[in-house]
Coordinates of C-alpha atoms and ligand atoms in Angstrom, one line a residue:
M19 CA -0.3 67.4 -15.4
I20 CA -3.9 67.9 -12.3
V21 CA -6.6 69.2 -13.0
E22 CA -8.8 70.7 -10.8
I23 CA -12.0 72.3 -10.1
V24 CA -12.2 75.3 -7.6
K25 CA -15.4 78.0 -6.8
G26 CA -15.0 81.7 -7.2
D27 CA -13.5 84.2 -8.4
I28 CA -10.6 83.8 -11.7
T29 CA -9.4 87.8 -10.6
E30 CA -8.0 86.9 -7.2
L31 CA -5.9 83.4 -8.5
K32 CA -2.0 83.7 -8.5
V33 CA -1.7 81.1 -11.3
D34 CA 1.1 82.1 -14.2
A35 CA -1.8 82.5 -16.9
I36 CA -5.6 83.2 -16.1
V37 CA -8.0 83.3 -19.3
N38 CA -10.3 85.9 -20.2
A39 CA -13.6 85.3 -21.9
A40 CA -13.6 88.4 -24.6
N41 CA -14.9 89.4 -27.1
T42 CA -13.4 89.9 -31.6
S43 CA -12.3 93.9 -29.7
L44 CA -10.6 93.0 -27.7
L45 CA -11.7 96.4 -24.8
G46 CA -13.0 94.8 -22.5
G47 CA -17.0 93.9 -21.7
G48 CA -19.6 92.6 -19.1
G49 CA -19.0 89.3 -17.2
V50 CA -15.3 87.4 -17.0
D51 CA -13.9 90.0 -19.0
G52 CA -15.1 93.0 -17.4
A53 CA -13.8 92.1 -13.9
I54 CA -10.4 91.4 -15.5
H55 CA -10.1 94.1 -17.1
R56 CA -11.5 96.0 -14.8
K57 CA -9.3 95.1 -11.4
G58 CA -5.5 94.2 -14.3
G59 CA -6.0 97.8 -14.9
K60 CA -5.4 99.8 -17.7
A61 CA -1.7 98.1 -18.7
I62 CA -3.9 95.3 -20.3
L63 CA -6.6 97.3 -22.1
D64 CA -3.1 98.8 -23.2
E65 CA -2.0 95.6 -24.5
C66 CA -5.7 95.1 -25.7
V67 CA -5.3 97.7 -28.1
Q68 CA -2.2 98.0 -29.7
I69 CA -3.2 94.1 -30.5
R70 CA -5.8 95.7 -32.0
N71 CA -4.0 97.1 -34.2
K72 CA -1.7 95.2 -35.7
Q73 CA -4.5 91.9 -36.3
G74 CA -7.6 93.1 -35.8
G75 CA -8.7 92.0 -33.1
C76 CA -9.2 88.7 -32.0
K77 CA -11.3 86.8 -33.8
T78 CA -13.6 84.2 -32.9
G79 CA -12.3 81.1 -31.4
E80 CA -8.4 82.2 -31.6
A81 CA -6.4 83.8 -28.4
V82 CA -3.6 86.2 -27.7
I83 CA -1.8 87.3 -24.8
T84 CA -1.5 90.4 -22.6
T85 CA 0.7 90.2 -19.4
A86 CA -1.5 91.2 -16.1
G87 CA -1.6 94.7 -15.6
N88 CA -2.9 94.3 -11.6
L89 CA -3.2 91.1 -10.9
P90 CA -2.0 88.2 -9.3
S91 CA -0.6 86.4 -12.6
K92 CA 1.4 87.2 -14.5
Y93 CA -0.7 86.2 -18.1
V94 CA -4.1 86.7 -19.3
I95 CA -5.0 84.8 -22.4
H96 CA -8.1 86.2 -23.8
T97 CA -10.0 84.2 -25.7
V98 CA -13.3 85.1 -27.9
G99 CA -15.9 82.2 -27.4
P100 CA -18.5 81.4 -29.7
V101 CA -22.0 82.8 -28.9
W102 CA -24.6 80.1 -28.7
N103 CA -27.1 79.2 -31.8
N104 CA -29.1 76.1 -31.1
G105 CA -25.8 74.2 -32.8
K106 CA -25.9 75.9 -36.0
S107 CA -22.6 77.6 -36.8
R108 CA -19.7 76.1 -35.8
E109 CA -19.9 76.0 -32.0
E110 CA -19.2 73.0 -30.5
A111 CA -15.4 73.4 -33.0
L112 CA -15.2 76.5 -31.5
L113 CA -15.2 76.4 -28.5
Q114 CA -12.9 73.4 -28.9
D115 CA -10.0 75.8 -31.2
C116 CA -10.9 78.1 -28.7
Y117 CA -9.9 75.3 -26.0
L118 CA -6.4 74.3 -28.2
N119 CA -5.3 77.8 -28.8
V120 CA -5.3 78.9 -25.3
L121 CA -2.9 76.3 -24.2
Q122 CA -0.9 75.6 -27.3
L123 CA 0.2 79.4 -26.0
A124 CA 0.8 79.3 -22.7
V125 CA 2.5 76.2 -23.8
D126 CA 4.8 78.1 -26.0
N127 CA 5.6 80.5 -23.3
D128 CA 6.3 77.6 -20.7
I129 CA 3.6 78.6 -19.1
K130 CA 3.0 75.8 -16.1
T131 CA -0.5 76.6 -14.7
I132 CA -3.4 78.6 -15.8
A133 CA -6.8 79.3 -15.4
F134 CA -9.8 78.9 -17.6
P135 CA -13.0 80.7 -16.6
N136 CA -16.1 78.6 -18.4
I137 CA -15.5 79.9 -21.2
S138 CA -18.7 81.1 -23.4
T139 CA -21.2 79.9 -20.9
G140 CA -22.3 82.8 -19.3
I141 CA -23.3 86.0 -22.4
Y142 CA -22.7 83.6 -25.5
K143 CA -24.9 81.0 -24.0
F144 CA -23.2 77.7 -25.0
P145 CA -25.2 75.0 -22.9
K146 CA -22.7 74.6 -19.3
E147 CA -22.3 70.4 -19.5
L148 CA -21.7 70.5 -23.5
A149 CA -19.2 73.6 -22.8
A150 CA -17.8 71.7 -19.5
E151 CA -17.9 68.2 -21.5
I152 CA -15.0 70.3 -24.8
A153 CA -13.6 71.7 -21.9
M154 CA -12.3 68.5 -20.7
D155 CA -11.5 66.0 -24.4
V156 CA -10.0 69.0 -25.3
I157 CA -7.6 69.4 -22.0
E158 CA -7.4 65.7 -22.2
R159 CA -5.6 65.2 -25.7
F160 CA -4.0 68.4 -25.2
E161 CA 0.1 66.5 -26.9
Y162 CA 2.5 69.0 -25.1
K163 CA -0.2 68.4 -21.8
E164 CA 2.0 67.0 -19.8
Q165 CA 4.5 70.7 -19.7
I166 CA 1.8 71.9 -18.3
E167 CA 1.3 71.8 -14.2
K168 CA -1.6 72.4 -13.2
I169 CA -4.3 73.7 -15.0
I170 CA -7.6 74.4 -12.5
F171 CA -11.3 75.0 -14.2
V172 CA -12.6 78.1 -11.7
C173 CA -16.7 77.7 -11.6
F174 CA -18.6 80.9 -10.5
D175 CA -21.4 79.8 -10.7
D176 CA -23.0 76.7 -8.1
E177 CA -23.7 74.7 -11.5
N178 CA -21.4 75.0 -13.7
F179 CA -19.5 74.2 -10.7
K180 CA -21.0 70.6 -9.9
I181 CA -21.1 69.8 -14.1
Y182 CA -17.4 70.3 -13.3
N183 CA -17.1 67.8 -10.3
D184 CA -19.4 65.5 -11.9
I185 CA -17.5 65.1 -14.4
V186 CA -14.4 64.4 -12.7
K187 CA -15.8 62.6 -10.3
G188 CA -17.2 59.5 -13.1
D189 CA -13.7 59.7 -14.9
F190 CA -13.4 56.3 -14.5
A191 CA -9.3 56.7 -14.2
Y192 CA -9.8 59.9 -11.6
R193 CA -10.9 57.0 -9.2
V194 CA -8.4 54.6 -9.7
K195 CA -6.0 57.4 -9.1
S196 CA -8.0 58.8 -6.1
G197 CA -8.3 55.1 -4.3
L198 CA -4.6 54.4 -4.9
F199 CA -3.5 57.1 -3.6
G200 CA -5.7 57.7 -0.5
L201 CA -4.9 54.2 0.2
A202 CA -1.1 55.3 0.0
V203 CA -1.6 58.6 1.5
G204 CA -2.9 56.5 5.0
D205 CA -0.6 54.4 5.3
A206 CA 2.2 57.1 5.0
L207 CA 0.3 59.1 7.8
G208 CA 0.3 56.4 10.2
V209 CA 4.0 55.2 9.3
P210 CA 5.9 56.7 11.8
V211 CA 3.1 56.2 15.4
E212 CA 2.6 52.3 14.4
F213 CA 2.5 51.0 17.7
E214 CA 1.4 53.4 19.2
S215 CA -1.6 53.4 21.5
R216 CA -4.6 55.0 21.6
A217 CA -4.0 56.0 25.0
Y218 CA -0.8 58.3 23.5
L219 CA -2.4 59.5 20.4
K220 CA -5.3 61.0 21.7
E221 CA -3.3 63.2 24.1
N222 CA -0.9 63.9 20.8
P223 CA -3.1 63.6 17.8
V224 CA -1.1 63.0 14.7
T225 CA -2.8 66.0 12.4
E226 CA -0.3 66.4 10.1
M227 CA 2.3 64.4 8.2
L228 CA 5.2 63.0 10.0
S229 CA 9.6 61.9 9.3
F230 CA 10.9 59.2 10.8
G231 CA 9.4 57.9 14.8
T232 CA 7.9 54.1 14.6
H233 CA 10.5 52.3 11.7
N234 CA 12.6 55.6 11.8
Q235 CA 11.6 56.9 7.6
P236 CA 11.1 59.8 5.4
I237 CA 7.9 61.6 6.0
G238 CA 5.9 60.6 2.7
T239 CA 6.6 56.4 3.4
W240 CA 4.6 54.4 2.8
S241 CA 5.1 51.0 4.1
D242 CA 4.3 46.9 2.8
D243 CA 0.6 47.7 2.3
S244 CA 0.8 50.3 -0.1
S245 CA 3.7 48.7 -2.3
L246 CA 1.5 45.2 -2.7
T247 CA -0.8 46.6 -3.4
F248 CA 1.0 48.2 -6.1
C249 CA 2.4 45.5 -6.6
L250 CA -0.9 43.9 -7.5
A251 CA -1.7 46.9 -9.7
E252 CA 1.0 46.4 -11.2
S253 CA 0.0 42.0 -12.1
L254 CA -3.5 43.6 -12.7
C255 CA -2.2 45.8 -15.8
T256 CA -0.6 42.8 -17.5
G257 CA -4.7 40.7 -16.6
Y258 CA -5.5 38.8 -14.5
D259 CA -2.9 35.8 -13.5
L260 CA -2.5 34.4 -10.0
N261 CA 1.1 33.2 -10.5
D262 CA 2.0 36.9 -11.4
I263 CA 0.4 38.3 -9.0
A264 CA 2.1 36.0 -6.2
K265 CA 5.5 37.0 -8.4
N266 CA 5.4 40.2 -8.1
F267 CA 4.8 39.8 -4.0
V268 CA 8.3 38.1 -4.0
K269 CA 10.1 40.8 -5.7
W270 CA 9.1 43.5 -3.6
Y271 CA 10.6 40.9 -0.8
S272 CA 13.9 40.3 -2.4
A273 CA 14.7 42.4 -5.7
Q274 CA 12.5 45.7 -3.9
L275 CA 9.6 45.6 -7.0
W276 CA 7.1 48.2 -5.1
T277 CA 9.5 49.9 -2.4
P278 CA 9.3 53.8 -0.9
H279 CA 12.7 53.5 -0.8
G280 CA 14.0 50.9 -2.6
E281 CA 14.4 48.2 1.5
V282 CA 11.6 46.5 2.8
F283 CA 11.4 47.8 6.3
D284 CA 8.2 46.3 7.6
I285 CA 6.4 42.9 6.7
G286 CA 3.3 40.7 8.8
I287 CA 4.4 37.1 9.7
A288 CA 2.1 35.2 7.3
T289 CA 3.3 37.7 4.1
R290 CA 6.4 35.8 5.2
N291 CA 5.4 32.4 5.1
A292 CA 3.5 33.0 2.1
I293 CA 6.1 34.9 0.1
H294 CA 8.8 32.0 1.3
N295 CA 6.2 28.8 0.0
I296 CA 6.2 30.8 -3.5
G297 CA 9.5 30.4 -3.5
K298 CA 9.1 27.6 -3.4
G299 CA 7.2 26.7 -6.6
E300 CA 3.5 26.2 -4.7
Q301 CA 0.6 26.6 -6.2
P302 CA -0.4 30.3 -5.2
E303 CA -3.9 29.7 -3.5
L304 CA -2.0 27.4 -1.3
C305 CA 0.7 29.5 0.0
G306 CA -1.3 31.4 2.4
G307 CA -1.9 30.6 6.0
Q308 CA -5.2 28.6 6.0
E309 CA -5.3 28.9 10.1
E310 CA -7.1 30.7 12.5
K311 CA -4.2 32.9 14.4
D312 CA -3.7 33.3 10.5
N313 CA -5.6 35.7 10.4
G314 CA -4.2 39.2 10.4
N315 CA -4.7 42.5 8.2
G316 CA -2.5 41.0 5.0
S317 CA -4.5 40.7 2.9
L318 CA -7.1 43.4 3.2
M319 CA -4.4 46.2 3.3
R320 CA -3.9 45.5 0.1
I321 CA -7.9 44.2 -1.9
L322 CA -8.7 47.5 -3.4
P323 CA -7.3 47.0 -6.9
L324 CA -9.2 44.4 -7.5
V325 CA -12.3 46.6 -6.7
F326 CA -11.3 48.0 -9.8
Y327 CA -10.7 44.7 -11.4
L328 CA -14.2 44.4 -10.8
Q329 CA -16.3 47.0 -11.8
N330 CA -18.1 45.2 -14.0
E331 CA -19.2 41.7 -13.1
K332 CA -22.3 41.8 -12.7
D333 CA -21.7 37.8 -10.9
I334 CA -21.2 37.3 -7.2
E335 CA -20.5 33.7 -7.2
V336 CA -17.3 35.3 -9.5
I337 CA -16.6 38.8 -7.2
Y338 CA -16.2 35.9 -4.1
Q339 CA -14.1 33.2 -5.8
K340 CA -11.4 36.1 -6.8
V341 CA -11.0 37.3 -4.0
K342 CA -10.6 34.3 -2.2
D343 CA -7.6 33.1 -4.9
V344 CA -5.8 36.8 -4.0
S345 CA -5.9 37.3 -0.5
S346 CA -5.4 33.2 -0.1
I347 CA -1.8 33.7 -2.1
T348 CA -1.3 35.0 1.8
H349 CA -4.5 35.0 3.2
A350 CA -6.6 31.6 2.6
H351 CA -8.3 30.9 6.4
F352 CA -12.0 32.0 5.7
R353 CA -12.5 35.3 8.1
A354 CA -9.3 36.6 6.4
V355 CA -11.4 36.2 2.9
F356 CA -13.9 37.0 3.4
S357 CA -13.3 40.8 5.1
C358 CA -11.9 40.9 2.1
F359 CA -15.0 40.2 0.5
I360 CA -17.1 42.9 2.0
Y361 CA -14.2 45.0 1.4
V362 CA -14.1 44.9 -2.2
V363 CA -18.2 44.2 -2.6
Y364 CA -18.8 47.7 0.1
G365 CA -16.2 49.4 -2.4
L366 CA -17.5 48.1 -5.7
E367 CA -20.8 49.8 -4.5
I368 CA -18.5 53.5 -3.3
L369 CA -17.5 52.9 -6.7
K370 CA -21.3 53.1 -8.5
G371 CA -20.7 57.2 -7.2
I372 CA -24.2 57.0 -4.6
D373 CA -24.6 57.7 -1.1
K374 CA -21.8 56.5 1.9
V375 CA -24.8 55.0 3.8
E376 CA -26.4 54.0 0.7
A377 CA -24.2 51.5 -0.8
Y378 CA -23.0 50.6 3.0
Q379 CA -27.0 48.7 2.8
N380 CA -26.7 47.8 -0.7
M381 CA -23.5 46.0 0.5
Q382 CA -25.2 44.0 3.6
K383 CA -27.5 42.5 1.2
R384 CA -25.8 41.9 -1.7
I385 CA -23.8 39.8 1.2
G386 CA -26.7 38.4 2.6
A387 CA -28.5 37.6 -0.1
F388 CA -25.6 35.9 -1.5
L389 CA -25.2 33.8 1.8
M390 CA -28.9 32.2 1.4
D391 CA -27.9 29.5 0.0
K392 CA -24.0 28.8 1.3
K393 CA -23.1 26.5 4.2
F394 CA -20.3 28.5 5.8
D395 CA -19.5 27.7 8.6
A396 CA -22.1 30.0 10.9
V397 CA -19.8 30.2 13.8
E398 CA -17.6 32.5 11.6
I399 CA -20.1 34.5 10.0
K400 CA -21.9 35.3 13.0
L401 CA -18.6 37.7 13.9
F402 CA -19.4 39.7 10.9
D403 CA -22.9 40.6 12.7
R404 CA -21.8 43.9 14.3
I405 CA -20.6 44.7 10.0
L406 CA -23.5 42.4 8.5
K407 CA -26.5 42.2 10.2
N408 CA -26.1 45.8 12.4
D409 CA -24.5 49.5 11.4
I410 CA -20.5 49.5 13.2
S411 CA -21.3 53.4 12.1
K412 CA -23.1 53.2 15.5
Y413 CA -20.5 51.5 17.8
P414 CA -18.7 52.7 20.0
E415 CA -15.3 53.8 19.9
I416 CA -14.5 51.6 23.0
N417 CA -15.7 49.0 21.0
I418 CA -13.9 49.4 18.0
H419 CA -10.7 47.6 17.5
S420 CA -7.9 49.2 15.7
S421 CA -5.0 45.6 15.7
G422 CA -3.5 43.9 13.7
Y423 CA -6.2 41.5 13.4
V424 CA -8.9 41.4 10.4
L425 CA -11.7 41.6 11.2
D426 CA -10.8 44.4 14.0
S427 CA -9.5 46.2 11.2
L428 CA -12.5 46.0 8.9
Q429 CA -14.7 46.9 11.3
A430 CA -12.2 50.4 12.4
G431 CA -11.6 51.1 8.5
L432 CA -15.3 50.9 7.9
W433 CA -16.0 53.0 10.8
C434 CA -13.7 56.1 10.6
F435 CA -15.5 55.9 6.8
L436 CA -18.9 56.4 7.4
N437 CA -18.3 58.3 10.5
W438 CA -16.4 61.4 9.1
N439 CA -17.6 63.2 6.7
T440 CA -14.4 64.3 4.9
F441 CA -11.3 62.3 3.5
E442 CA -9.3 64.4 6.6
G443 CA -10.8 63.5 9.0
A444 CA -11.2 59.7 8.0
V445 CA -7.8 59.2 8.3
L446 CA -6.4 61.3 10.4
K447 CA -8.7 59.8 12.4
A448 CA -8.5 55.9 11.4
V449 CA -3.6 56.8 12.6
N450 CA -5.1 58.7 16.0
L451 CA -7.0 54.7 17.2
G452 CA -3.8 54.0 17.6
E453 CA -1.7 50.4 16.9
D454 CA -1.7 49.8 13.3
T455 CA -2.1 52.1 12.3
D456 CA -0.5 52.3 8.8
T457 CA -2.8 49.8 7.6
T458 CA -5.8 50.9 10.0
A459 CA -5.3 54.3 7.8
A460 CA -5.0 52.0 4.4
I461 CA -7.6 50.5 4.3
T462 CA -10.2 53.3 5.4
G463 CA -8.0 55.7 3.0
G464 CA -8.4 53.6 -0.1
L465 CA -12.4 54.4 0.7
A466 CA -12.7 57.2 0.9
G467 CA -10.0 58.3 -1.5
I468 CA -12.2 57.0 -4.1
Y469 CA -15.5 58.1 -2.4
Y470 CA -14.4 61.9 -1.4
G471 CA -11.7 62.0 -5.1
F472 CA -8.1 62.5 -5.8
N473 CA -8.9 66.5 -5.2
A474 CA -10.3 66.1 -1.9
I475 CA -7.2 64.8 -0.7
P476 CA -4.3 67.7 0.8
E477 CA -2.5 68.0 -1.6
K478 CA 0.3 69.3 1.1
W479 CA 0.3 65.1 1.5
I480 CA 0.1 63.9 -2.4
D481 CA 3.6 66.2 -2.9
V482 CA 5.2 64.8 -0.6
L483 CA 4.4 61.1 -1.4
A484 CA 7.6 59.5 -2.0
R485 CA 7.7 57.8 -5.3
K486 CA 4.5 60.2 -7.0
N487 CA 4.9 60.2 -10.2
N488 CA 6.1 56.7 -10.6
I489 CA 1.8 56.1 -8.8
N490 CA 0.3 57.9 -10.5
D491 CA 1.7 56.5 -14.5
L492 CA 0.4 53.3 -12.4
C493 CA -2.5 54.7 -12.4
K494 CA -2.4 54.9 -16.0
R495 CA -1.1 52.3 -17.5
F496 CA -3.5 50.4 -15.0
S497 CA -7.4 52.7 -15.1
S498 CA -6.4 52.7 -19.3
K499 CA -5.9 48.8 -18.9
L500 CA -8.9 48.5 -17.3
K501 CA -10.8 50.7 -19.8
I502 CA -9.7 48.1 -22.8
E503 CA -11.4 45.4 -21.0
K504 CA -14.3 46.9 -20.9
S505 CA -14.9 48.2 -24.4
E506 CA -13.4 44.7 -25.7
K507 CA -16.1 43.1 -23.9
Ligands
AR6_20 N1 -14.6 84.5 -12.4 C1 -14.4 83.2 -13.4 N2 -15.8 83.7 -14.1 C2 -15.9 83.8 -14.1 C3 -16.3 85.5 -13.6 C4 -14.9 85.8 -12.7 N3 -14.7 87.0 -11.9 N4 -17.3 86.5 -13.8 C5 -18.2 85.5 -14.1 N5 -17.4 84.0 -15.1 P1 -19.5 85.2 -19.8 P2 -19.1 84.1 -22.2 C6 -17.9 82.9 -15.1 O1 -20.3 85.6 -19.7 O2 -20.1 83.6 -21.8 C7 -18.2 89.3 -21.5 O3 -19.4 90.9 -22.2 C8 -19.6 82.8 -16.1 O4 -20.3 82.2 -14.2 O5 -17.9 86.0 -18.1 O6 -18.0 83.7 -22.7 C9 -17.3 89.3 -23.3 O7 -16.5 90.6 -23.5 C10 -19.8 81.7 -16.9 O8 -19.3 80.6 -15.7 O9 -18.8 85.4 -20.8 C11 -17.9 88.7 -24.5 O10 -19.1 90.4 -25.1 C12 -18.1 82.8 -16.9 O11 -17.0 82.9 -16.2 C13 -19.0 88.1 -23.7 O12 -19.0 88.7 -22.1 C14 -18.1 82.9 -19.2 O13 -19.3 83.7 -18.2 C15 -18.8 86.2 -23.4 O14 -18.8 86.1 -23.1

C-alpha cells in the first residue's frame, strides 16, 4: 500500500472511492460534504435517502457507501466524524472508528484506491495534528491494508498539508525507503548511458528512464551500485557482522543475490579482486585494495545503509571505524574510506530533517572537529579541501568531474544534490554529467531521496524499477530491525 499526500479538491480525484465527512442525516451540509453533493448531483442524495429510510441515517464513527454520481470516482464512502468537545466525548476513539469503518467498507467493495479528506478538522473543529496522527495510525495498523493499493490524503488547507507531510517525512521507515529507492532510481537512470561523455549528453540529455543502451538492459534496471547497497542492507537486517556483509557480496557475484534480473552485468575491478580475496577466506576488512590506484567509487556507491544503521550513534569515532571497516571490504585506501565517511556524516545530518545547506555546514564542523586530534596524512586531507574547507556547490561545472574515481564521485554527488532543488533535477543532472553516470546518480539519489522523500520521486520511475516490490519489502525489514534495536537501547 502506498500513502500519498496531495493538496487540492477531493471532488476532482479519479480514484475508486472518495470519502465524505458527512453528518448523521446524510443529507449534505457545508465543507467537503457540500462540495461532494453539489458536484456529484442528485444520484448521491437519492442513495443517501434510501440508506436513511432503511437504517435512519449514519451514526458518528460509522460509514456507508454510495455510487459517485457525476464525480470522477466510482464510489463515495460517507462517514460521520465526531464534533470536537475538548476530548471529553470519546472523540479520538470515534475518529479511529471512522477511518477503520471506511477502510473495512473499501476492502468489502474491492476498492483499490481511496482518497480521504481530513475528517472532522473543519466545521467539527477536531485538532488537526491529533486527527492526522489518528488517521495515519489507523491505516498503518489496518489488518487488510495490503488489499488496498493506494491511500491519498487530500488536504484542502496549507496547515493540514504541512502536518501530514511532517508526519510522513519524520517517519523512519519512510526515510529508509526514500533513501534506498532514491539511490536505485538514480542508478537505473544512469545505466543506459554509462560511459557517455558530458559533451554527448549535453546534446542528448537524459530526461526519462531509458531502456537498453550501454549494457543492453531493459528499462528500470539498476546496477552493481544498488545490488551491493541492497546486499549490505540485507546483511544489516540480521545485525552488524562484517563477515556476513562480505559473504553477501560473494553471494551477489556468484549466486545472483540482489541482481535485478539474475545476472551480474557490471562490476568494478577493485570489487572483483576483493570478492576473490573474500572467497579465499581472508578477514573481510583486509580484502579491499589499499593502494592509491584502488580509489574507485565502489564502496562509496553502496555505503548508504550505514547512514540508517548509525542513526543513533553519537560517537563520531565509532562512526568512522564502522564506515572504515565496511568500506575496507572492497576499498581500504584512506581516500575511499574518508569519502564514505564524509557521505555518511552528511547523510546523518540530512536524516535529522534540517535544511541541506545547514546539514552540509554541520557535516563540515563535525568532521573538522574529528580531525583535530588525528594524525592522518596531511596530503590526503588536503584533497578534501573543496568539500570540507570550501563550499563544493559553488564550483563551476567545468571543475566537477564525474569519473569512477571516488573523490570525483563524491564531489559530483554533493554538487548535484546541493545545486538542484528537486529529486528529479538533482539525479538527472548527475546522469547528464556523463561518464560514471549510474554511480554519480546513485550517490546523488541516495541523499536526495532521504531529503525530498519517496513521494517526491516521480511515480513513473518507481513503476518501472526492477524488483520494486522486493526492494519495498527489504526497506520494511531493514527499518523494523533498526526500530527494534532503537527501542532496545
Ligand atoms: N476537498 C478536500 N477537502 C476539503 C474540501 C474539498 N473540496 N472542502 C473542505 N475540505 P469539513 P468536518 C476539508 O468542515 O469538520 C459538513 O457540514 C476541510 O478543509 O468539511 O468533518 C457536514 O455535513 C477540512 O480539512 O468536515 C458535517 O455537518 C476537512 O475537509 C460537518 O461539515 C473537513 O472539513 C463535518 O465537519
